[in-house]
Amino acid sequence: MKKKKVMGALVMAAMILISVPLGAVRSFERLREKVLEEEYYYDSTGYAIYNGLEKQEEAAWNLITVAERYRESNPELESYIDDLTYQVERCQNFYDNGAPKEVEYHQALCRSAEQLAEKLEEITLSEKDEKYPWQLISQLRSEQDKLERSSYNDGARKYNQKLDSFLLPLKKLGWSRPLAVFGESLDSGFIE
């Protein structure tokens, strides 16, 4: 009888030890979803992060379209076009809203777009196409500025601070999912 009570107490203690971290992870996942719902999809100004990212991808595709017109006569463009195509497709195929990789991938897209625009500047473009590369880069930069000023970033920072202070041991196990903060991760994504 005494042995059963001890075993029961040990099982109960083990269950409690397991349930506390799992409960914390679930609570943080709910908090993460709340930040995404209230700020990522439409922040306090009505700006949608996902929409800004889509506009960057669209501007990059348009830059590729312009560059494709000159690919045959300027083979040095090929690697730049292919790189930007890869970056856009990688962004479009990434499905974890608010993840730090999302920021990283869009910064790589912006860098590739800048490089292609600079390469296009070195060749002779038609009068019609002359203005497009830097107009498209301006669109990319404008969206990047909106992303960085979005109130979503404040919510993401607060969430990440709570996550860091509470779940440090669980981060080492990969059980936490921080939110991306635009303008703080890596670099600006643009060549200065």
mmCIF file with all atom_site columns, C-alpha atoms in Angstrom:
data_model
loop_
_atom_site.group_PDB
_atom_site.id
_atom_site.type_symbol
_atom_site.label_atom_id
_atom_site.label_alt_id
_atom_site.label_comp_id
_atom_site.label_asym_id
_atom_site.label_entity_id
_atom_site.label_seq_id
_atom_site.pdbx_PDB_ins_code
_atom_site.Cartn_x
_atom_site.Cartn_y
_atom_site.Cartn_z
_atom_site.occupancy
_atom_site.B_iso_or_equiv
_atom_site.pdbx_formal_charge
_atom_site.auth_seq_id
_atom_site.auth_comp_id
_atom_site.auth_asym_id
_atom_site.auth_atom_id
_atom_site.pdbx_PDB_model_num
ATOM 1   C CA . MET A 1 1   ? 0.000  0.000  0.000   1.00 0.00 ? 1   MET A CA 1
ATOM 2   C CA . LYS A 1 2   ? 2.782  2.433  0.925   1.00 0.00 ? 2   LYS A CA 1
ATOM 3   C CA . LYS A 1 3   ? 4.655  1.554  -2.273  1.00 0.00 ? 3   LYS A CA 1
ATOM 4   C CA . LYS A 1 4   ? 1.574  2.429  -4.368  1.00 0.00 ? 4   LYS A CA 1
ATOM 5   C CA . LYS A 1 5   ? 1.266  5.844  -2.688  1.00 0.00 ? 5   LYS A CA 1
ATOM 6   C CA . VAL A 1 6   ? 4.923  6.625  -3.379  1.00 0.00 ? 6   VAL A CA 1
ATOM 7   C CA . MET A 1 7   ? 4.579  5.544  -7.013  1.00 0.00 ? 7   MET A CA 1
ATOM 8   C CA . GLY A 1 8   ? 1.388  7.571  -7.356  1.00 0.00 ? 8   GLY A CA 1
ATOM 9   C CA . ALA A 1 9   ? 3.124  10.640 -5.920  1.00 0.00 ? 9   ALA A CA 1
ATOM 10  C CA . LEU A 1 10  ? 6.072  10.181 -8.302  1.00 0.00 ? 10  LEU A CA 1
ATOM 11  C CA . VAL A 1 11  ? 3.763  9.825  -11.298 1.00 0.00 ? 11  VAL A CA 1
ATOM 12  C CA . MET A 1 12  ? 1.820  12.915 -10.213 1.00 0.00 ? 12  MET A CA 1
ATOM 13  C CA . ALA A 1 13  ? 5.042  14.920 -9.777  1.00 0.00 ? 13  ALA A CA 1
ATOM 14  C CA . ALA A 1 14  ? 6.247  13.806 -13.220 1.00 0.00 ? 14  ALA A CA 1
ATOM 15  C CA . MET A 1 15  ? 2.931  14.822 -14.773 1.00 0.00 ? 15  MET A CA 1
ATOM 16  C CA . ILE A 1 16  ? 3.151  18.262 -13.154 1.00 0.00 ? 16  ILE A CA 1
ATOM 17  C CA . LEU A 1 17  ? 6.743  18.717 -14.315 1.00 0.00 ? 17  LEU A CA 1
ATOM 18  C CA . ILE A 1 18  ? 5.718  17.853 -17.866 1.00 0.00 ? 18  ILE A CA 1
ATOM 19  C CA . SER A 1 19  ? 2.498  19.874 -17.891 1.00 0.00 ? 19  SER A CA 1
ATOM 20  C CA . VAL A 1 20  ? 4.018  23.173 -16.730 1.00 0.00 ? 20  VAL A CA 1
ATOM 21  C CA . PRO A 1 21  ? 6.355  23.648 -19.728 1.00 0.00 ? 21  PRO A CA 1
ATOM 22  C CA . LEU A 1 22  ? 3.760  22.330 -22.154 1.00 0.00 ? 22  LEU A CA 1
ATOM 23  C CA . GLY A 1 23  ? 1.164  24.712 -20.717 1.00 0.00 ? 23  GLY A CA 1
ATOM 24  C CA . ALA A 1 24  ? 3.608  27.595 -21.012 1.00 0.00 ? 24  ALA A CA 1
ATOM 25  C CA . VAL A 1 25  ? 4.341  26.734 -24.639 1.00 0.00 ? 25  VAL A CA 1
ATOM 26  C CA . ARG A 1 26  ? 0.594  26.605 -25.398 1.00 0.00 ? 26  ARG A CA 1
ATOM 27  C CA . SER A 1 27  ? 0.047  29.950 -23.669 1.00 0.00 ? 27  SER A CA 1
ATOM 28  C CA . PHE A 1 28  ? 2.822  31.564 -25.671 1.00 0.00 ? 28  PHE A CA 1
ATOM 29  C CA . GLU A 1 29  ? 1.478  30.109 -28.901 1.00 0.00 ? 29  GLU A CA 1
ATOM 30  C CA . ARG A 1 30  ? -1.908 31.690 -28.126 1.00 0.00 ? 30  ARG A CA 1
ATOM 31  C CA . LEU A 1 31  ? -0.217 35.005 -27.329 1.00 0.00 ? 31  LEU A CA 1
ATOM 32  C CA . ARG A 1 32  ? 1.757  34.762 -30.591 1.00 0.00 ? 32  ARG A CA 1
ATOM 33  C CA . GLU A 1 33  ? -1.445 34.180 -32.550 1.00 0.00 ? 33  GLU A CA 1
ATOM 34  C CA . LYS A 1 34  ? -3.052 37.157 -30.827 1.00 0.00 ? 34  LYS A CA 1
ATOM 35  C CA . VAL A 1 35  ? -0.201 39.466 -31.895 1.00 0.00 ? 35  VAL A CA 1
ATOM 36  C CA . LEU A 1 36  ? -0.484 38.147 -35.453 1.00 0.00 ? 36  LEU A CA 1
ATOM 37  C CA . GLU A 1 37  ? -4.254 38.600 -35.544 1.00 0.00 ? 37  GLU A CA 1
ATOM 38  C CA . GLU A 1 38  ? -4.247 42.074 -33.999 1.00 0.00 ? 38  GLU A CA 1
ATOM 39  C CA . GLU A 1 39  ? -1.139 43.553 -35.625 1.00 0.00 ? 39  GLU A CA 1
ATOM 40  C CA . TYR A 1 40  ? 0.306  41.463 -38.469 1.00 0.00 ? 40  TYR A CA 1
ATOM 41  C CA . TYR A 1 41  ? -2.812 41.219 -40.565 1.00 0.00 ? 41  TYR A CA 1
ATOM 42  C CA . TYR A 1 42  ? -3.864 44.813 -39.891 1.00 0.00 ? 42  TYR A CA 1
ATOM 43  C CA . ASP A 1 43  ? -1.908 47.014 -37.517 1.00 0.00 ? 43  ASP A CA 1
ATOM 44  C CA . SER A 1 44  ? -3.247 50.010 -35.596 1.00 0.00 ? 44  SER A CA 1
ATOM 45  C CA . THR A 1 45  ? -3.120 52.167 -38.757 1.00 0.00 ? 45  THR A CA 1
ATOM 46  C CA . GLY A 1 46  ? -4.808 49.559 -40.940 1.00 0.00 ? 46  GLY A CA 1
ATOM 47  C CA . TYR A 1 47  ? -1.570 48.570 -42.659 1.00 0.00 ? 47  TYR A CA 1
ATOM 48  C CA . ALA A 1 48  ? -1.231 44.846 -43.354 1.00 0.00 ? 48  ALA A CA 1
ATOM 49  C CA . ILE A 1 49  ? 2.264  43.399 -43.064 1.00 0.00 ? 49  ILE A CA 1
ATOM 50  C CA . TYR A 1 50  ? 1.434  40.554 -45.439 1.00 0.00 ? 50  TYR A CA 1
ATOM 51  C CA . ASN A 1 51  ? 0.196  43.069 -48.005 1.00 0.00 ? 51  ASN A CA 1
ATOM 52  C CA . GLY A 1 52  ? 3.443  45.052 -47.811 1.00 0.00 ? 52  GLY A CA 1
ATOM 53  C CA . LEU A 1 53  ? 5.448  41.872 -48.320 1.00 0.00 ? 53  LEU A CA 1
ATOM 54  C CA . GLU A 1 54  ? 3.304  40.962 -51.331 1.00 0.00 ? 54  GLU A CA 1
ATOM 55  C CA . LYS A 1 55  ? 3.887  44.425 -52.805 1.00 0.00 ? 55  LYS A CA 1
ATOM 56  C CA . GLN A 1 56  ? 7.637  43.929 -52.458 1.00 0.00 ? 56  GLN A CA 1
ATOM 57  C CA . GLU A 1 57  ? 7.361  40.594 -54.252 1.00 0.00 ? 57  GLU A CA 1
ATOM 58  C CA . GLU A 1 58  ? 5.263  42.188 -57.001 1.00 0.00 ? 58  GLU A CA 1
ATOM 59  C CA . ALA A 1 59  ? 7.798  44.982 -57.534 1.00 0.00 ? 59  ALA A CA 1
ATOM 60  C CA . ALA A 1 60  ? 10.576 42.370 -57.733 1.00 0.00 ? 60  ALA A CA 1
ATOM 61  C CA . TRP A 1 61  ? 8.631  40.383 -60.360 1.00 0.00 ? 61  TRP A CA 1
ATOM 62  C CA . ASN A 1 62  ? 8.155  43.579 -62.365 1.00 0.00 ? 62  ASN A CA 1
ATOM 63  C CA . LEU A 1 63  ? 11.897 44.239 -62.195 1.00 0.00 ? 63  LEU A CA 1
ATOM 64  C CA . ILE A 1 64  ? 12.511 40.717 -63.471 1.00 0.00 ? 64  ILE A CA 1
ATOM 65  C CA . THR A 1 65  ? 10.083 41.361 -66.337 1.00 0.00 ? 65  THR A CA 1
ATOM 66  C CA . VAL A 1 66  ? 12.036 44.459 -67.374 1.00 0.00 ? 66  VAL A CA 1
ATOM 67  C CA . ALA A 1 67  ? 15.371 42.634 -67.106 1.00 0.00 ? 67  ALA A CA 1
ATOM 68  C CA . GLU A 1 68  ? 14.092 39.673 -69.146 1.00 0.00 ? 68  GLU A CA 1
ATOM 69  C CA . ARG A 1 69  ? 13.740 41.979 -72.159 1.00 0.00 ? 69  ARG A CA 1
ATOM 70  C CA . TYR A 1 70  ? 17.526 42.460 -72.126 1.00 0.00 ? 70  TYR A CA 1
ATOM 71  C CA . ARG A 1 71  ? 18.675 39.000 -71.046 1.00 0.00 ? 71  ARG A CA 1
ATOM 72  C CA . GLU A 1 72  ? 19.501 37.710 -74.520 1.00 0.00 ? 72  GLU A CA 1
ATOM 73  C CA . SER A 1 73  ? 21.594 40.710 -75.559 1.00 0.00 ? 73  SER A CA 1
ATOM 74  C CA . ASN A 1 74  ? 23.207 41.011 -72.095 1.00 0.00 ? 74  ASN A CA 1
ATOM 75  C CA . PRO A 1 75  ? 24.048 37.534 -70.769 1.00 0.00 ? 75  PRO A CA 1
ATOM 76  C CA . GLU A 1 76  ? 25.662 39.049 -67.649 1.00 0.00 ? 76  GLU A CA 1
ATOM 77  C CA . LEU A 1 77  ? 22.108 39.752 -66.408 1.00 0.00 ? 77  LEU A CA 1
ATOM 78  C CA . GLU A 1 78  ? 21.241 36.075 -66.268 1.00 0.00 ? 78  GLU A CA 1
ATOM 79  C CA . SER A 1 79  ? 22.681 35.288 -62.831 1.00 0.00 ? 79  SER A CA 1
ATOM 80  C CA . TYR A 1 80  ? 21.082 38.427 -61.337 1.00 0.00 ? 80  TYR A CA 1
ATOM 81  C CA . ILE A 1 81  ? 17.688 37.591 -62.840 1.00 0.00 ? 81  ILE A CA 1
ATOM 82  C CA . ASP A 1 82  ? 17.943 33.995 -61.663 1.00 0.00 ? 82  ASP A CA 1
ATOM 83  C CA . ASP A 1 83  ? 18.940 35.070 -58.148 1.00 0.00 ? 83  ASP A CA 1
ATOM 84  C CA . LEU A 1 84  ? 16.058 37.515 -57.831 1.00 0.00 ? 84  LEU A CA 1
ATOM 85  C CA . THR A 1 85  ? 13.639 34.925 -59.230 1.00 0.00 ? 85  THR A CA 1
ATOM 86  C CA . TYR A 1 86  ? 14.843 32.461 -56.598 1.00 0.00 ? 86  TYR A CA 1
ATOM 87  C CA . GLN A 1 87  ? 14.462 35.057 -53.810 1.00 0.00 ? 87  GLN A CA 1
ATOM 88  C CA . VAL A 1 88  ? 10.906 35.978 -54.843 1.00 0.00 ? 88  VAL A CA 1
ATOM 89  C CA . GLU A 1 89  ? 9.826  32.363 -55.136 1.00 0.00 ? 89  GLU A CA 1
ATOM 90  C CA . ARG A 1 90  ? 11.378 31.555 -51.761 1.00 0.00 ? 90  ARG A CA 1
ATOM 91  C CA . CYS A 1 91  ? 9.404  34.420 -50.179 1.00 0.00 ? 91  CYS A CA 1
ATOM 92  C CA . GLN A 1 92  ? 6.193  33.339 -51.853 1.00 0.00 ? 92  GLN A CA 1
ATOM 93  C CA . ASN A 1 93  ? 6.629  29.733 -50.733 1.00 0.00 ? 93  ASN A CA 1
ATOM 94  C CA . PHE A 1 94  ? 7.317  30.573 -47.089 1.00 0.00 ? 94  PHE A CA 1
ATOM 95  C CA . TYR A 1 95  ? 4.285  29.932 -44.917 1.00 0.00 ? 95  TYR A CA 1
ATOM 96  C CA . ASP A 1 96  ? 5.112  30.976 -41.345 1.00 0.00 ? 96  ASP A CA 1
ATOM 97  C CA . ASN A 1 97  ? 3.757  34.486 -40.884 1.00 0.00 ? 97  ASN A CA 1
ATOM 98  C CA . GLY A 1 98  ? 5.723  36.535 -38.425 1.00 0.00 ? 98  GLY A CA 1
ATOM 99  C CA . ALA A 1 99  ? 8.718  34.172 -38.356 1.00 0.00 ? 99  ALA A CA 1
ATOM 100 C CA . PRO A 1 100 ? 12.201 35.736 -38.364 1.00 0.00 ? 100 PRO A CA 1
ATOM 101 C CA . LYS A 1 101 ? 12.960 33.821 -41.602 1.00 0.00 ? 101 LYS A CA 1
ATOM 102 C CA . GLU A 1 102 ? 10.267 35.926 -43.282 1.00 0.00 ? 102 GLU A CA 1
ATOM 103 C CA . VAL A 1 103 ? 12.293 39.073 -42.577 1.00 0.00 ? 103 VAL A CA 1
ATOM 104 C CA . GLU A 1 104 ? 15.518 37.377 -43.631 1.00 0.00 ? 104 GLU A CA 1
ATOM 105 C CA . TYR A 1 105 ? 14.044 36.198 -46.935 1.00 0.00 ? 105 TYR A CA 1
ATOM 106 C CA . HIS A 1 106 ? 12.587 39.599 -47.797 1.00 0.00 ? 106 HIS A CA 1
ATOM 107 C CA . GLN A 1 107 ? 15.868 41.321 -46.985 1.00 0.00 ? 107 GLN A CA 1
ATOM 108 C CA . ALA A 1 108 ? 17.613 38.940 -49.384 1.00 0.00 ? 108 ALA A CA 1
ATOM 109 C CA . LEU A 1 109 ? 14.955 39.764 -51.987 1.00 0.00 ? 109 LEU A CA 1
ATOM 110 C CA . CYS A 1 110 ? 15.632 43.498 -51.547 1.00 0.00 ? 110 CYS A CA 1
ATOM 111 C CA . ARG A 1 111 ? 19.398 43.014 -51.883 1.00 0.00 ? 111 ARG A CA 1
ATOM 112 C CA . SER A 1 112 ? 18.966 40.947 -55.056 1.00 0.00 ? 112 SER A CA 1
ATOM 113 C CA . ALA A 1 113 ? 16.590 43.532 -56.526 1.00 0.00 ? 113 ALA A CA 1
ATOM 114 C CA . GLU A 1 114 ? 19.102 46.313 -55.817 1.00 0.00 ? 114 GLU A CA 1
ATOM 115 C CA . GLN A 1 115 ? 21.875 44.337 -57.483 1.00 0.00 ? 115 GLN A CA 1
ATOM 116 C CA . LEU A 1 116 ? 19.765 43.659 -60.572 1.00 0.00 ? 116 LEU A CA 1
ATOM 117 C CA . ALA A 1 117 ? 18.739 47.327 -60.794 1.00 0.00 ? 117 ALA A CA 1
ATOM 118 C CA . GLU A 1 118 ? 22.391 48.377 -60.578 1.00 0.00 ? 118 GLU A CA 1
ATOM 119 C CA . LYS A 1 119 ? 23.276 45.908 -63.339 1.00 0.00 ? 119 LYS A CA 1
ATOM 120 C CA . LEU A 1 120 ? 20.441 47.261 -65.503 1.00 0.00 ? 120 LEU A CA 1
ATOM 121 C CA . GLU A 1 121 ? 21.836 50.752 -65.001 1.00 0.00 ? 121 GLU A CA 1
ATOM 122 C CA . GLU A 1 122 ? 25.071 49.619 -66.675 1.00 0.00 ? 122 GLU A CA 1
ATOM 123 C CA . ILE A 1 123 ? 23.365 48.657 -69.922 1.00 0.00 ? 123 ILE A CA 1
ATOM 124 C CA . THR A 1 124 ? 21.397 50.696 -72.430 1.00 0.00 ? 124 THR A CA 1
ATOM 125 C CA . LEU A 1 125 ? 17.681 50.384 -71.826 1.00 0.00 ? 125 LEU A CA 1
ATOM 126 C CA . SER A 1 126 ? 14.930 51.564 -74.113 1.00 0.00 ? 126 SER A CA 1
ATOM 127 C CA . GLU A 1 127 ? 13.503 54.981 -73.349 1.00 0.00 ? 127 GLU A CA 1
ATOM 128 C CA . LYS A 1 128 ? 10.338 53.290 -72.112 1.00 0.00 ? 128 LYS A CA 1
ATOM 129 C CA . ASP A 1 129 ? 12.214 50.999 -69.702 1.00 0.00 ? 129 ASP A CA 1
ATOM 130 C CA . GLU A 1 130 ? 14.803 53.489 -68.456 1.00 0.00 ? 130 GLU A CA 1
ATOM 131 C CA . LYS A 1 131 ? 12.714 54.727 -65.551 1.00 0.00 ? 131 LYS A CA 1
ATOM 132 C CA . TYR A 1 132 ? 11.392 51.390 -64.296 1.00 0.00 ? 132 TYR A CA 1
ATOM 133 C CA . PRO A 1 133 ? 14.297 49.815 -62.389 1.00 0.00 ? 133 PRO A CA 1
ATOM 134 C CA . TRP A 1 134 ? 14.671 52.625 -59.871 1.00 0.00 ? 134 TRP A CA 1
ATOM 135 C CA . GLN A 1 135 ? 10.921 53.249 -59.655 1.00 0.00 ? 135 GLN A CA 1
ATOM 136 C CA . LEU A 1 136 ? 10.544 49.621 -58.639 1.00 0.00 ? 136 LEU A CA 1
ATOM 137 C CA . ILE A 1 137 ? 13.391 49.911 -56.120 1.00 0.00 ? 137 ILE A CA 1
ATOM 138 C CA . SER A 1 138 ? 11.639 52.993 -54.717 1.00 0.00 ? 138 SER A CA 1
ATOM 139 C CA . GLN A 1 139 ? 8.485  50.906 -54.291 1.00 0.00 ? 139 GLN A CA 1
ATOM 140 C CA . LEU A 1 140 ? 10.473 48.220 -52.485 1.00 0.00 ? 140 LEU A CA 1
ATOM 141 C CA . ARG A 1 141 ? 12.034 50.814 -50.200 1.00 0.00 ? 141 ARG A CA 1
ATOM 142 C CA . SER A 1 142 ? 8.709  52.479 -49.534 1.00 0.00 ? 142 SER A CA 1
ATOM 143 C CA . GLU A 1 143 ? 7.145  49.190 -48.461 1.00 0.00 ? 143 GLU A CA 1
ATOM 144 C CA . GLN A 1 144 ? 10.213 48.400 -46.342 1.00 0.00 ? 144 GLN A CA 1
ATOM 145 C CA . ASP A 1 145 ? 9.786  51.738 -44.578 1.00 0.00 ? 145 ASP A CA 1
ATOM 146 C CA . LYS A 1 146 ? 6.122  50.958 -43.873 1.00 0.00 ? 146 LYS A CA 1
ATOM 147 C CA . LEU A 1 147 ? 7.056  47.504 -42.590 1.00 0.00 ? 147 LEU A CA 1
ATOM 148 C CA . GLU A 1 148 ? 9.630  48.974 -40.232 1.00 0.00 ? 148 GLU A CA 1
ATOM 149 C CA . ARG A 1 149 ? 7.240  51.664 -38.908 1.00 0.00 ? 149 ARG A CA 1
ATOM 150 C CA . SER A 1 150 ? 4.301  49.295 -38.393 1.00 0.00 ? 150 SER A CA 1
ATOM 151 C CA . SER A 1 151 ? 2.881  49.011 -34.878 1.00 0.00 ? 151 SER A CA 1
ATOM 152 C CA . TYR A 1 152 ? 3.137  45.243 -35.373 1.00 0.00 ? 152 TYR A CA 1
ATOM 153 C CA . ASN A 1 153 ? 6.837  45.571 -34.491 1.00 0.00 ? 153 ASN A CA 1
ATOM 154 C CA . ASP A 1 154 ? 5.980  46.895 -31.015 1.00 0.00 ? 154 ASP A CA 1
ATOM 155 C CA . GLY A 1 155 ? 3.712  43.917 -30.361 1.00 0.00 ? 155 GLY A CA 1
ATOM 156 C CA . ALA A 1 156 ? 6.349  41.527 -31.691 1.00 0.00 ? 156 ALA A CA 1
ATOM 157 C CA . ARG A 1 157 ? 9.042  43.082 -29.469 1.00 0.00 ? 157 ARG A CA 1
ATOM 158 C CA . LYS A 1 158 ? 6.862  42.770 -26.366 1.00 0.00 ? 158 LYS A CA 1
ATOM 159 C CA . TYR A 1 159 ? 6.033  39.173 -27.207 1.00 0.00 ? 159 TYR A CA 1
ATOM 160 C CA . ASN A 1 160 ? 9.707  38.328 -27.800 1.00 0.00 ? 160 ASN A CA 1
ATOM 161 C CA . GLN A 1 161 ? 10.717 39.948 -24.492 1.00 0.00 ? 161 GLN A CA 1
ATOM 162 C CA . LYS A 1 162 ? 8.138  37.866 -22.609 1.00 0.00 ? 162 LYS A CA 1
ATOM 163 C CA . LEU A 1 163 ? 9.262  34.785 -24.474 1.00 0.00 ? 163 LEU A CA 1
ATOM 164 C CA . ASP A 1 164 ? 12.919 35.447 -23.674 1.00 0.00 ? 164 ASP A CA 1
ATOM 165 C CA . SER A 1 165 ? 12.308 36.063 -19.986 1.00 0.00 ? 165 SER A CA 1
ATOM 166 C CA . PHE A 1 166 ? 10.032 33.101 -19.403 1.00 0.00 ? 166 PHE A CA 1
ATOM 167 C CA . LEU A 1 167 ? 10.988 30.350 -21.787 1.00 0.00 ? 167 LEU A CA 1
ATOM 168 C CA . LEU A 1 168 ? 14.769 30.563 -21.928 1.00 0.00 ? 168 LEU A CA 1
ATOM 169 C CA . PRO A 1 169 ? 15.253 26.837 -21.168 1.00 0.00 ? 169 PRO A CA 1
ATOM 170 C CA . LEU A 1 170 ? 12.599 25.905 -23.727 1.00 0.00 ? 170 LEU A CA 1
ATOM 171 C CA . LYS A 1 171 ? 14.258 28.072 -26.413 1.00 0.00 ? 171 LYS A CA 1
ATOM 172 C CA . LYS A 1 172 ? 17.264 25.791 -26.236 1.00 0.00 ? 172 LYS A CA 1
ATOM 173 C CA . LEU A 1 173 ? 14.973 22.874 -27.041 1.00 0.00 ? 173 LEU A CA 1
ATOM 174 C CA . GLY A 1 174 ? 13.443 24.750 -29.979 1.00 0.00 ? 174 GLY A CA 1
ATOM 175 C CA . TRP A 1 175 ? 10.013 24.969 -28.360 1.00 0.00 ? 175 TRP A CA 1
ATOM 176 C CA . SER A 1 176 ? 9.604  28.694 -28.731 1.00 0.00 ? 176 SER A CA 1
ATOM 177 C CA . ARG A 1 177 ? 8.728  30.625 -31.826 1.00 0.00 ? 177 ARG A CA 1
ATOM 178 C CA . PRO A 1 178 ? 9.761  34.285 -31.721 1.00 0.00 ? 178 PRO A CA 1
ATOM 179 C CA . LEU A 1 179 ? 8.145  36.872 -33.953 1.00 0.00 ? 179 LEU A CA 1
ATOM 180 C CA . ALA A 1 180 ? 10.013 38.786 -36.616 1.00 0.00 ? 180 ALA A CA 1
ATOM 181 C CA . VAL A 1 181 ? 10.686 42.450 -36.048 1.00 0.00 ? 181 VAL A CA 1
ATOM 182 C CA . PHE A 1 182 ? 11.102 44.396 -39.263 1.00 0.00 ? 182 PHE A CA 1
ATOM 183 C CA . GLY A 1 183 ? 14.107 46.674 -39.343 1.00 0.00 ? 183 GLY A CA 1
ATOM 184 C CA . GLU A 1 184 ? 15.965 45.001 -36.463 1.00 0.00 ? 184 GLU A CA 1
ATOM 185 C CA . SER A 1 185 ? 17.009 41.650 -37.864 1.00 0.00 ? 185 SER A CA 1
ATOM 186 C CA . LEU A 1 186 ? 20.108 41.243 -40.012 1.00 0.00 ? 186 LEU A CA 1
ATOM 187 C CA . ASP A 1 187 ? 20.604 44.397 -42.056 1.00 0.00 ? 187 ASP A CA 1
ATOM 188 C CA . SER A 1 188 ? 18.418 46.844 -43.916 1.00 0.00 ? 188 SER A CA 1
ATOM 189 C CA . GLY A 1 189 ? 18.287 44.686 -47.028 1.00 0.00 ? 189 GLY A CA 1
ATOM 190 C CA . PHE A 1 190 ? 19.306 47.589 -49.193 1.00 0.00 ? 190 PHE A CA 1
ATOM 191 C CA . ILE A 1 191 ? 22.678 48.543 -50.563 1.00 0.00 ? 191 ILE A CA 1
ATOM 192 C CA . GLU A 1 192 ? 23.732 51.979 -49.424 1.00 0.00 ? 192 GLU A CA 1
#
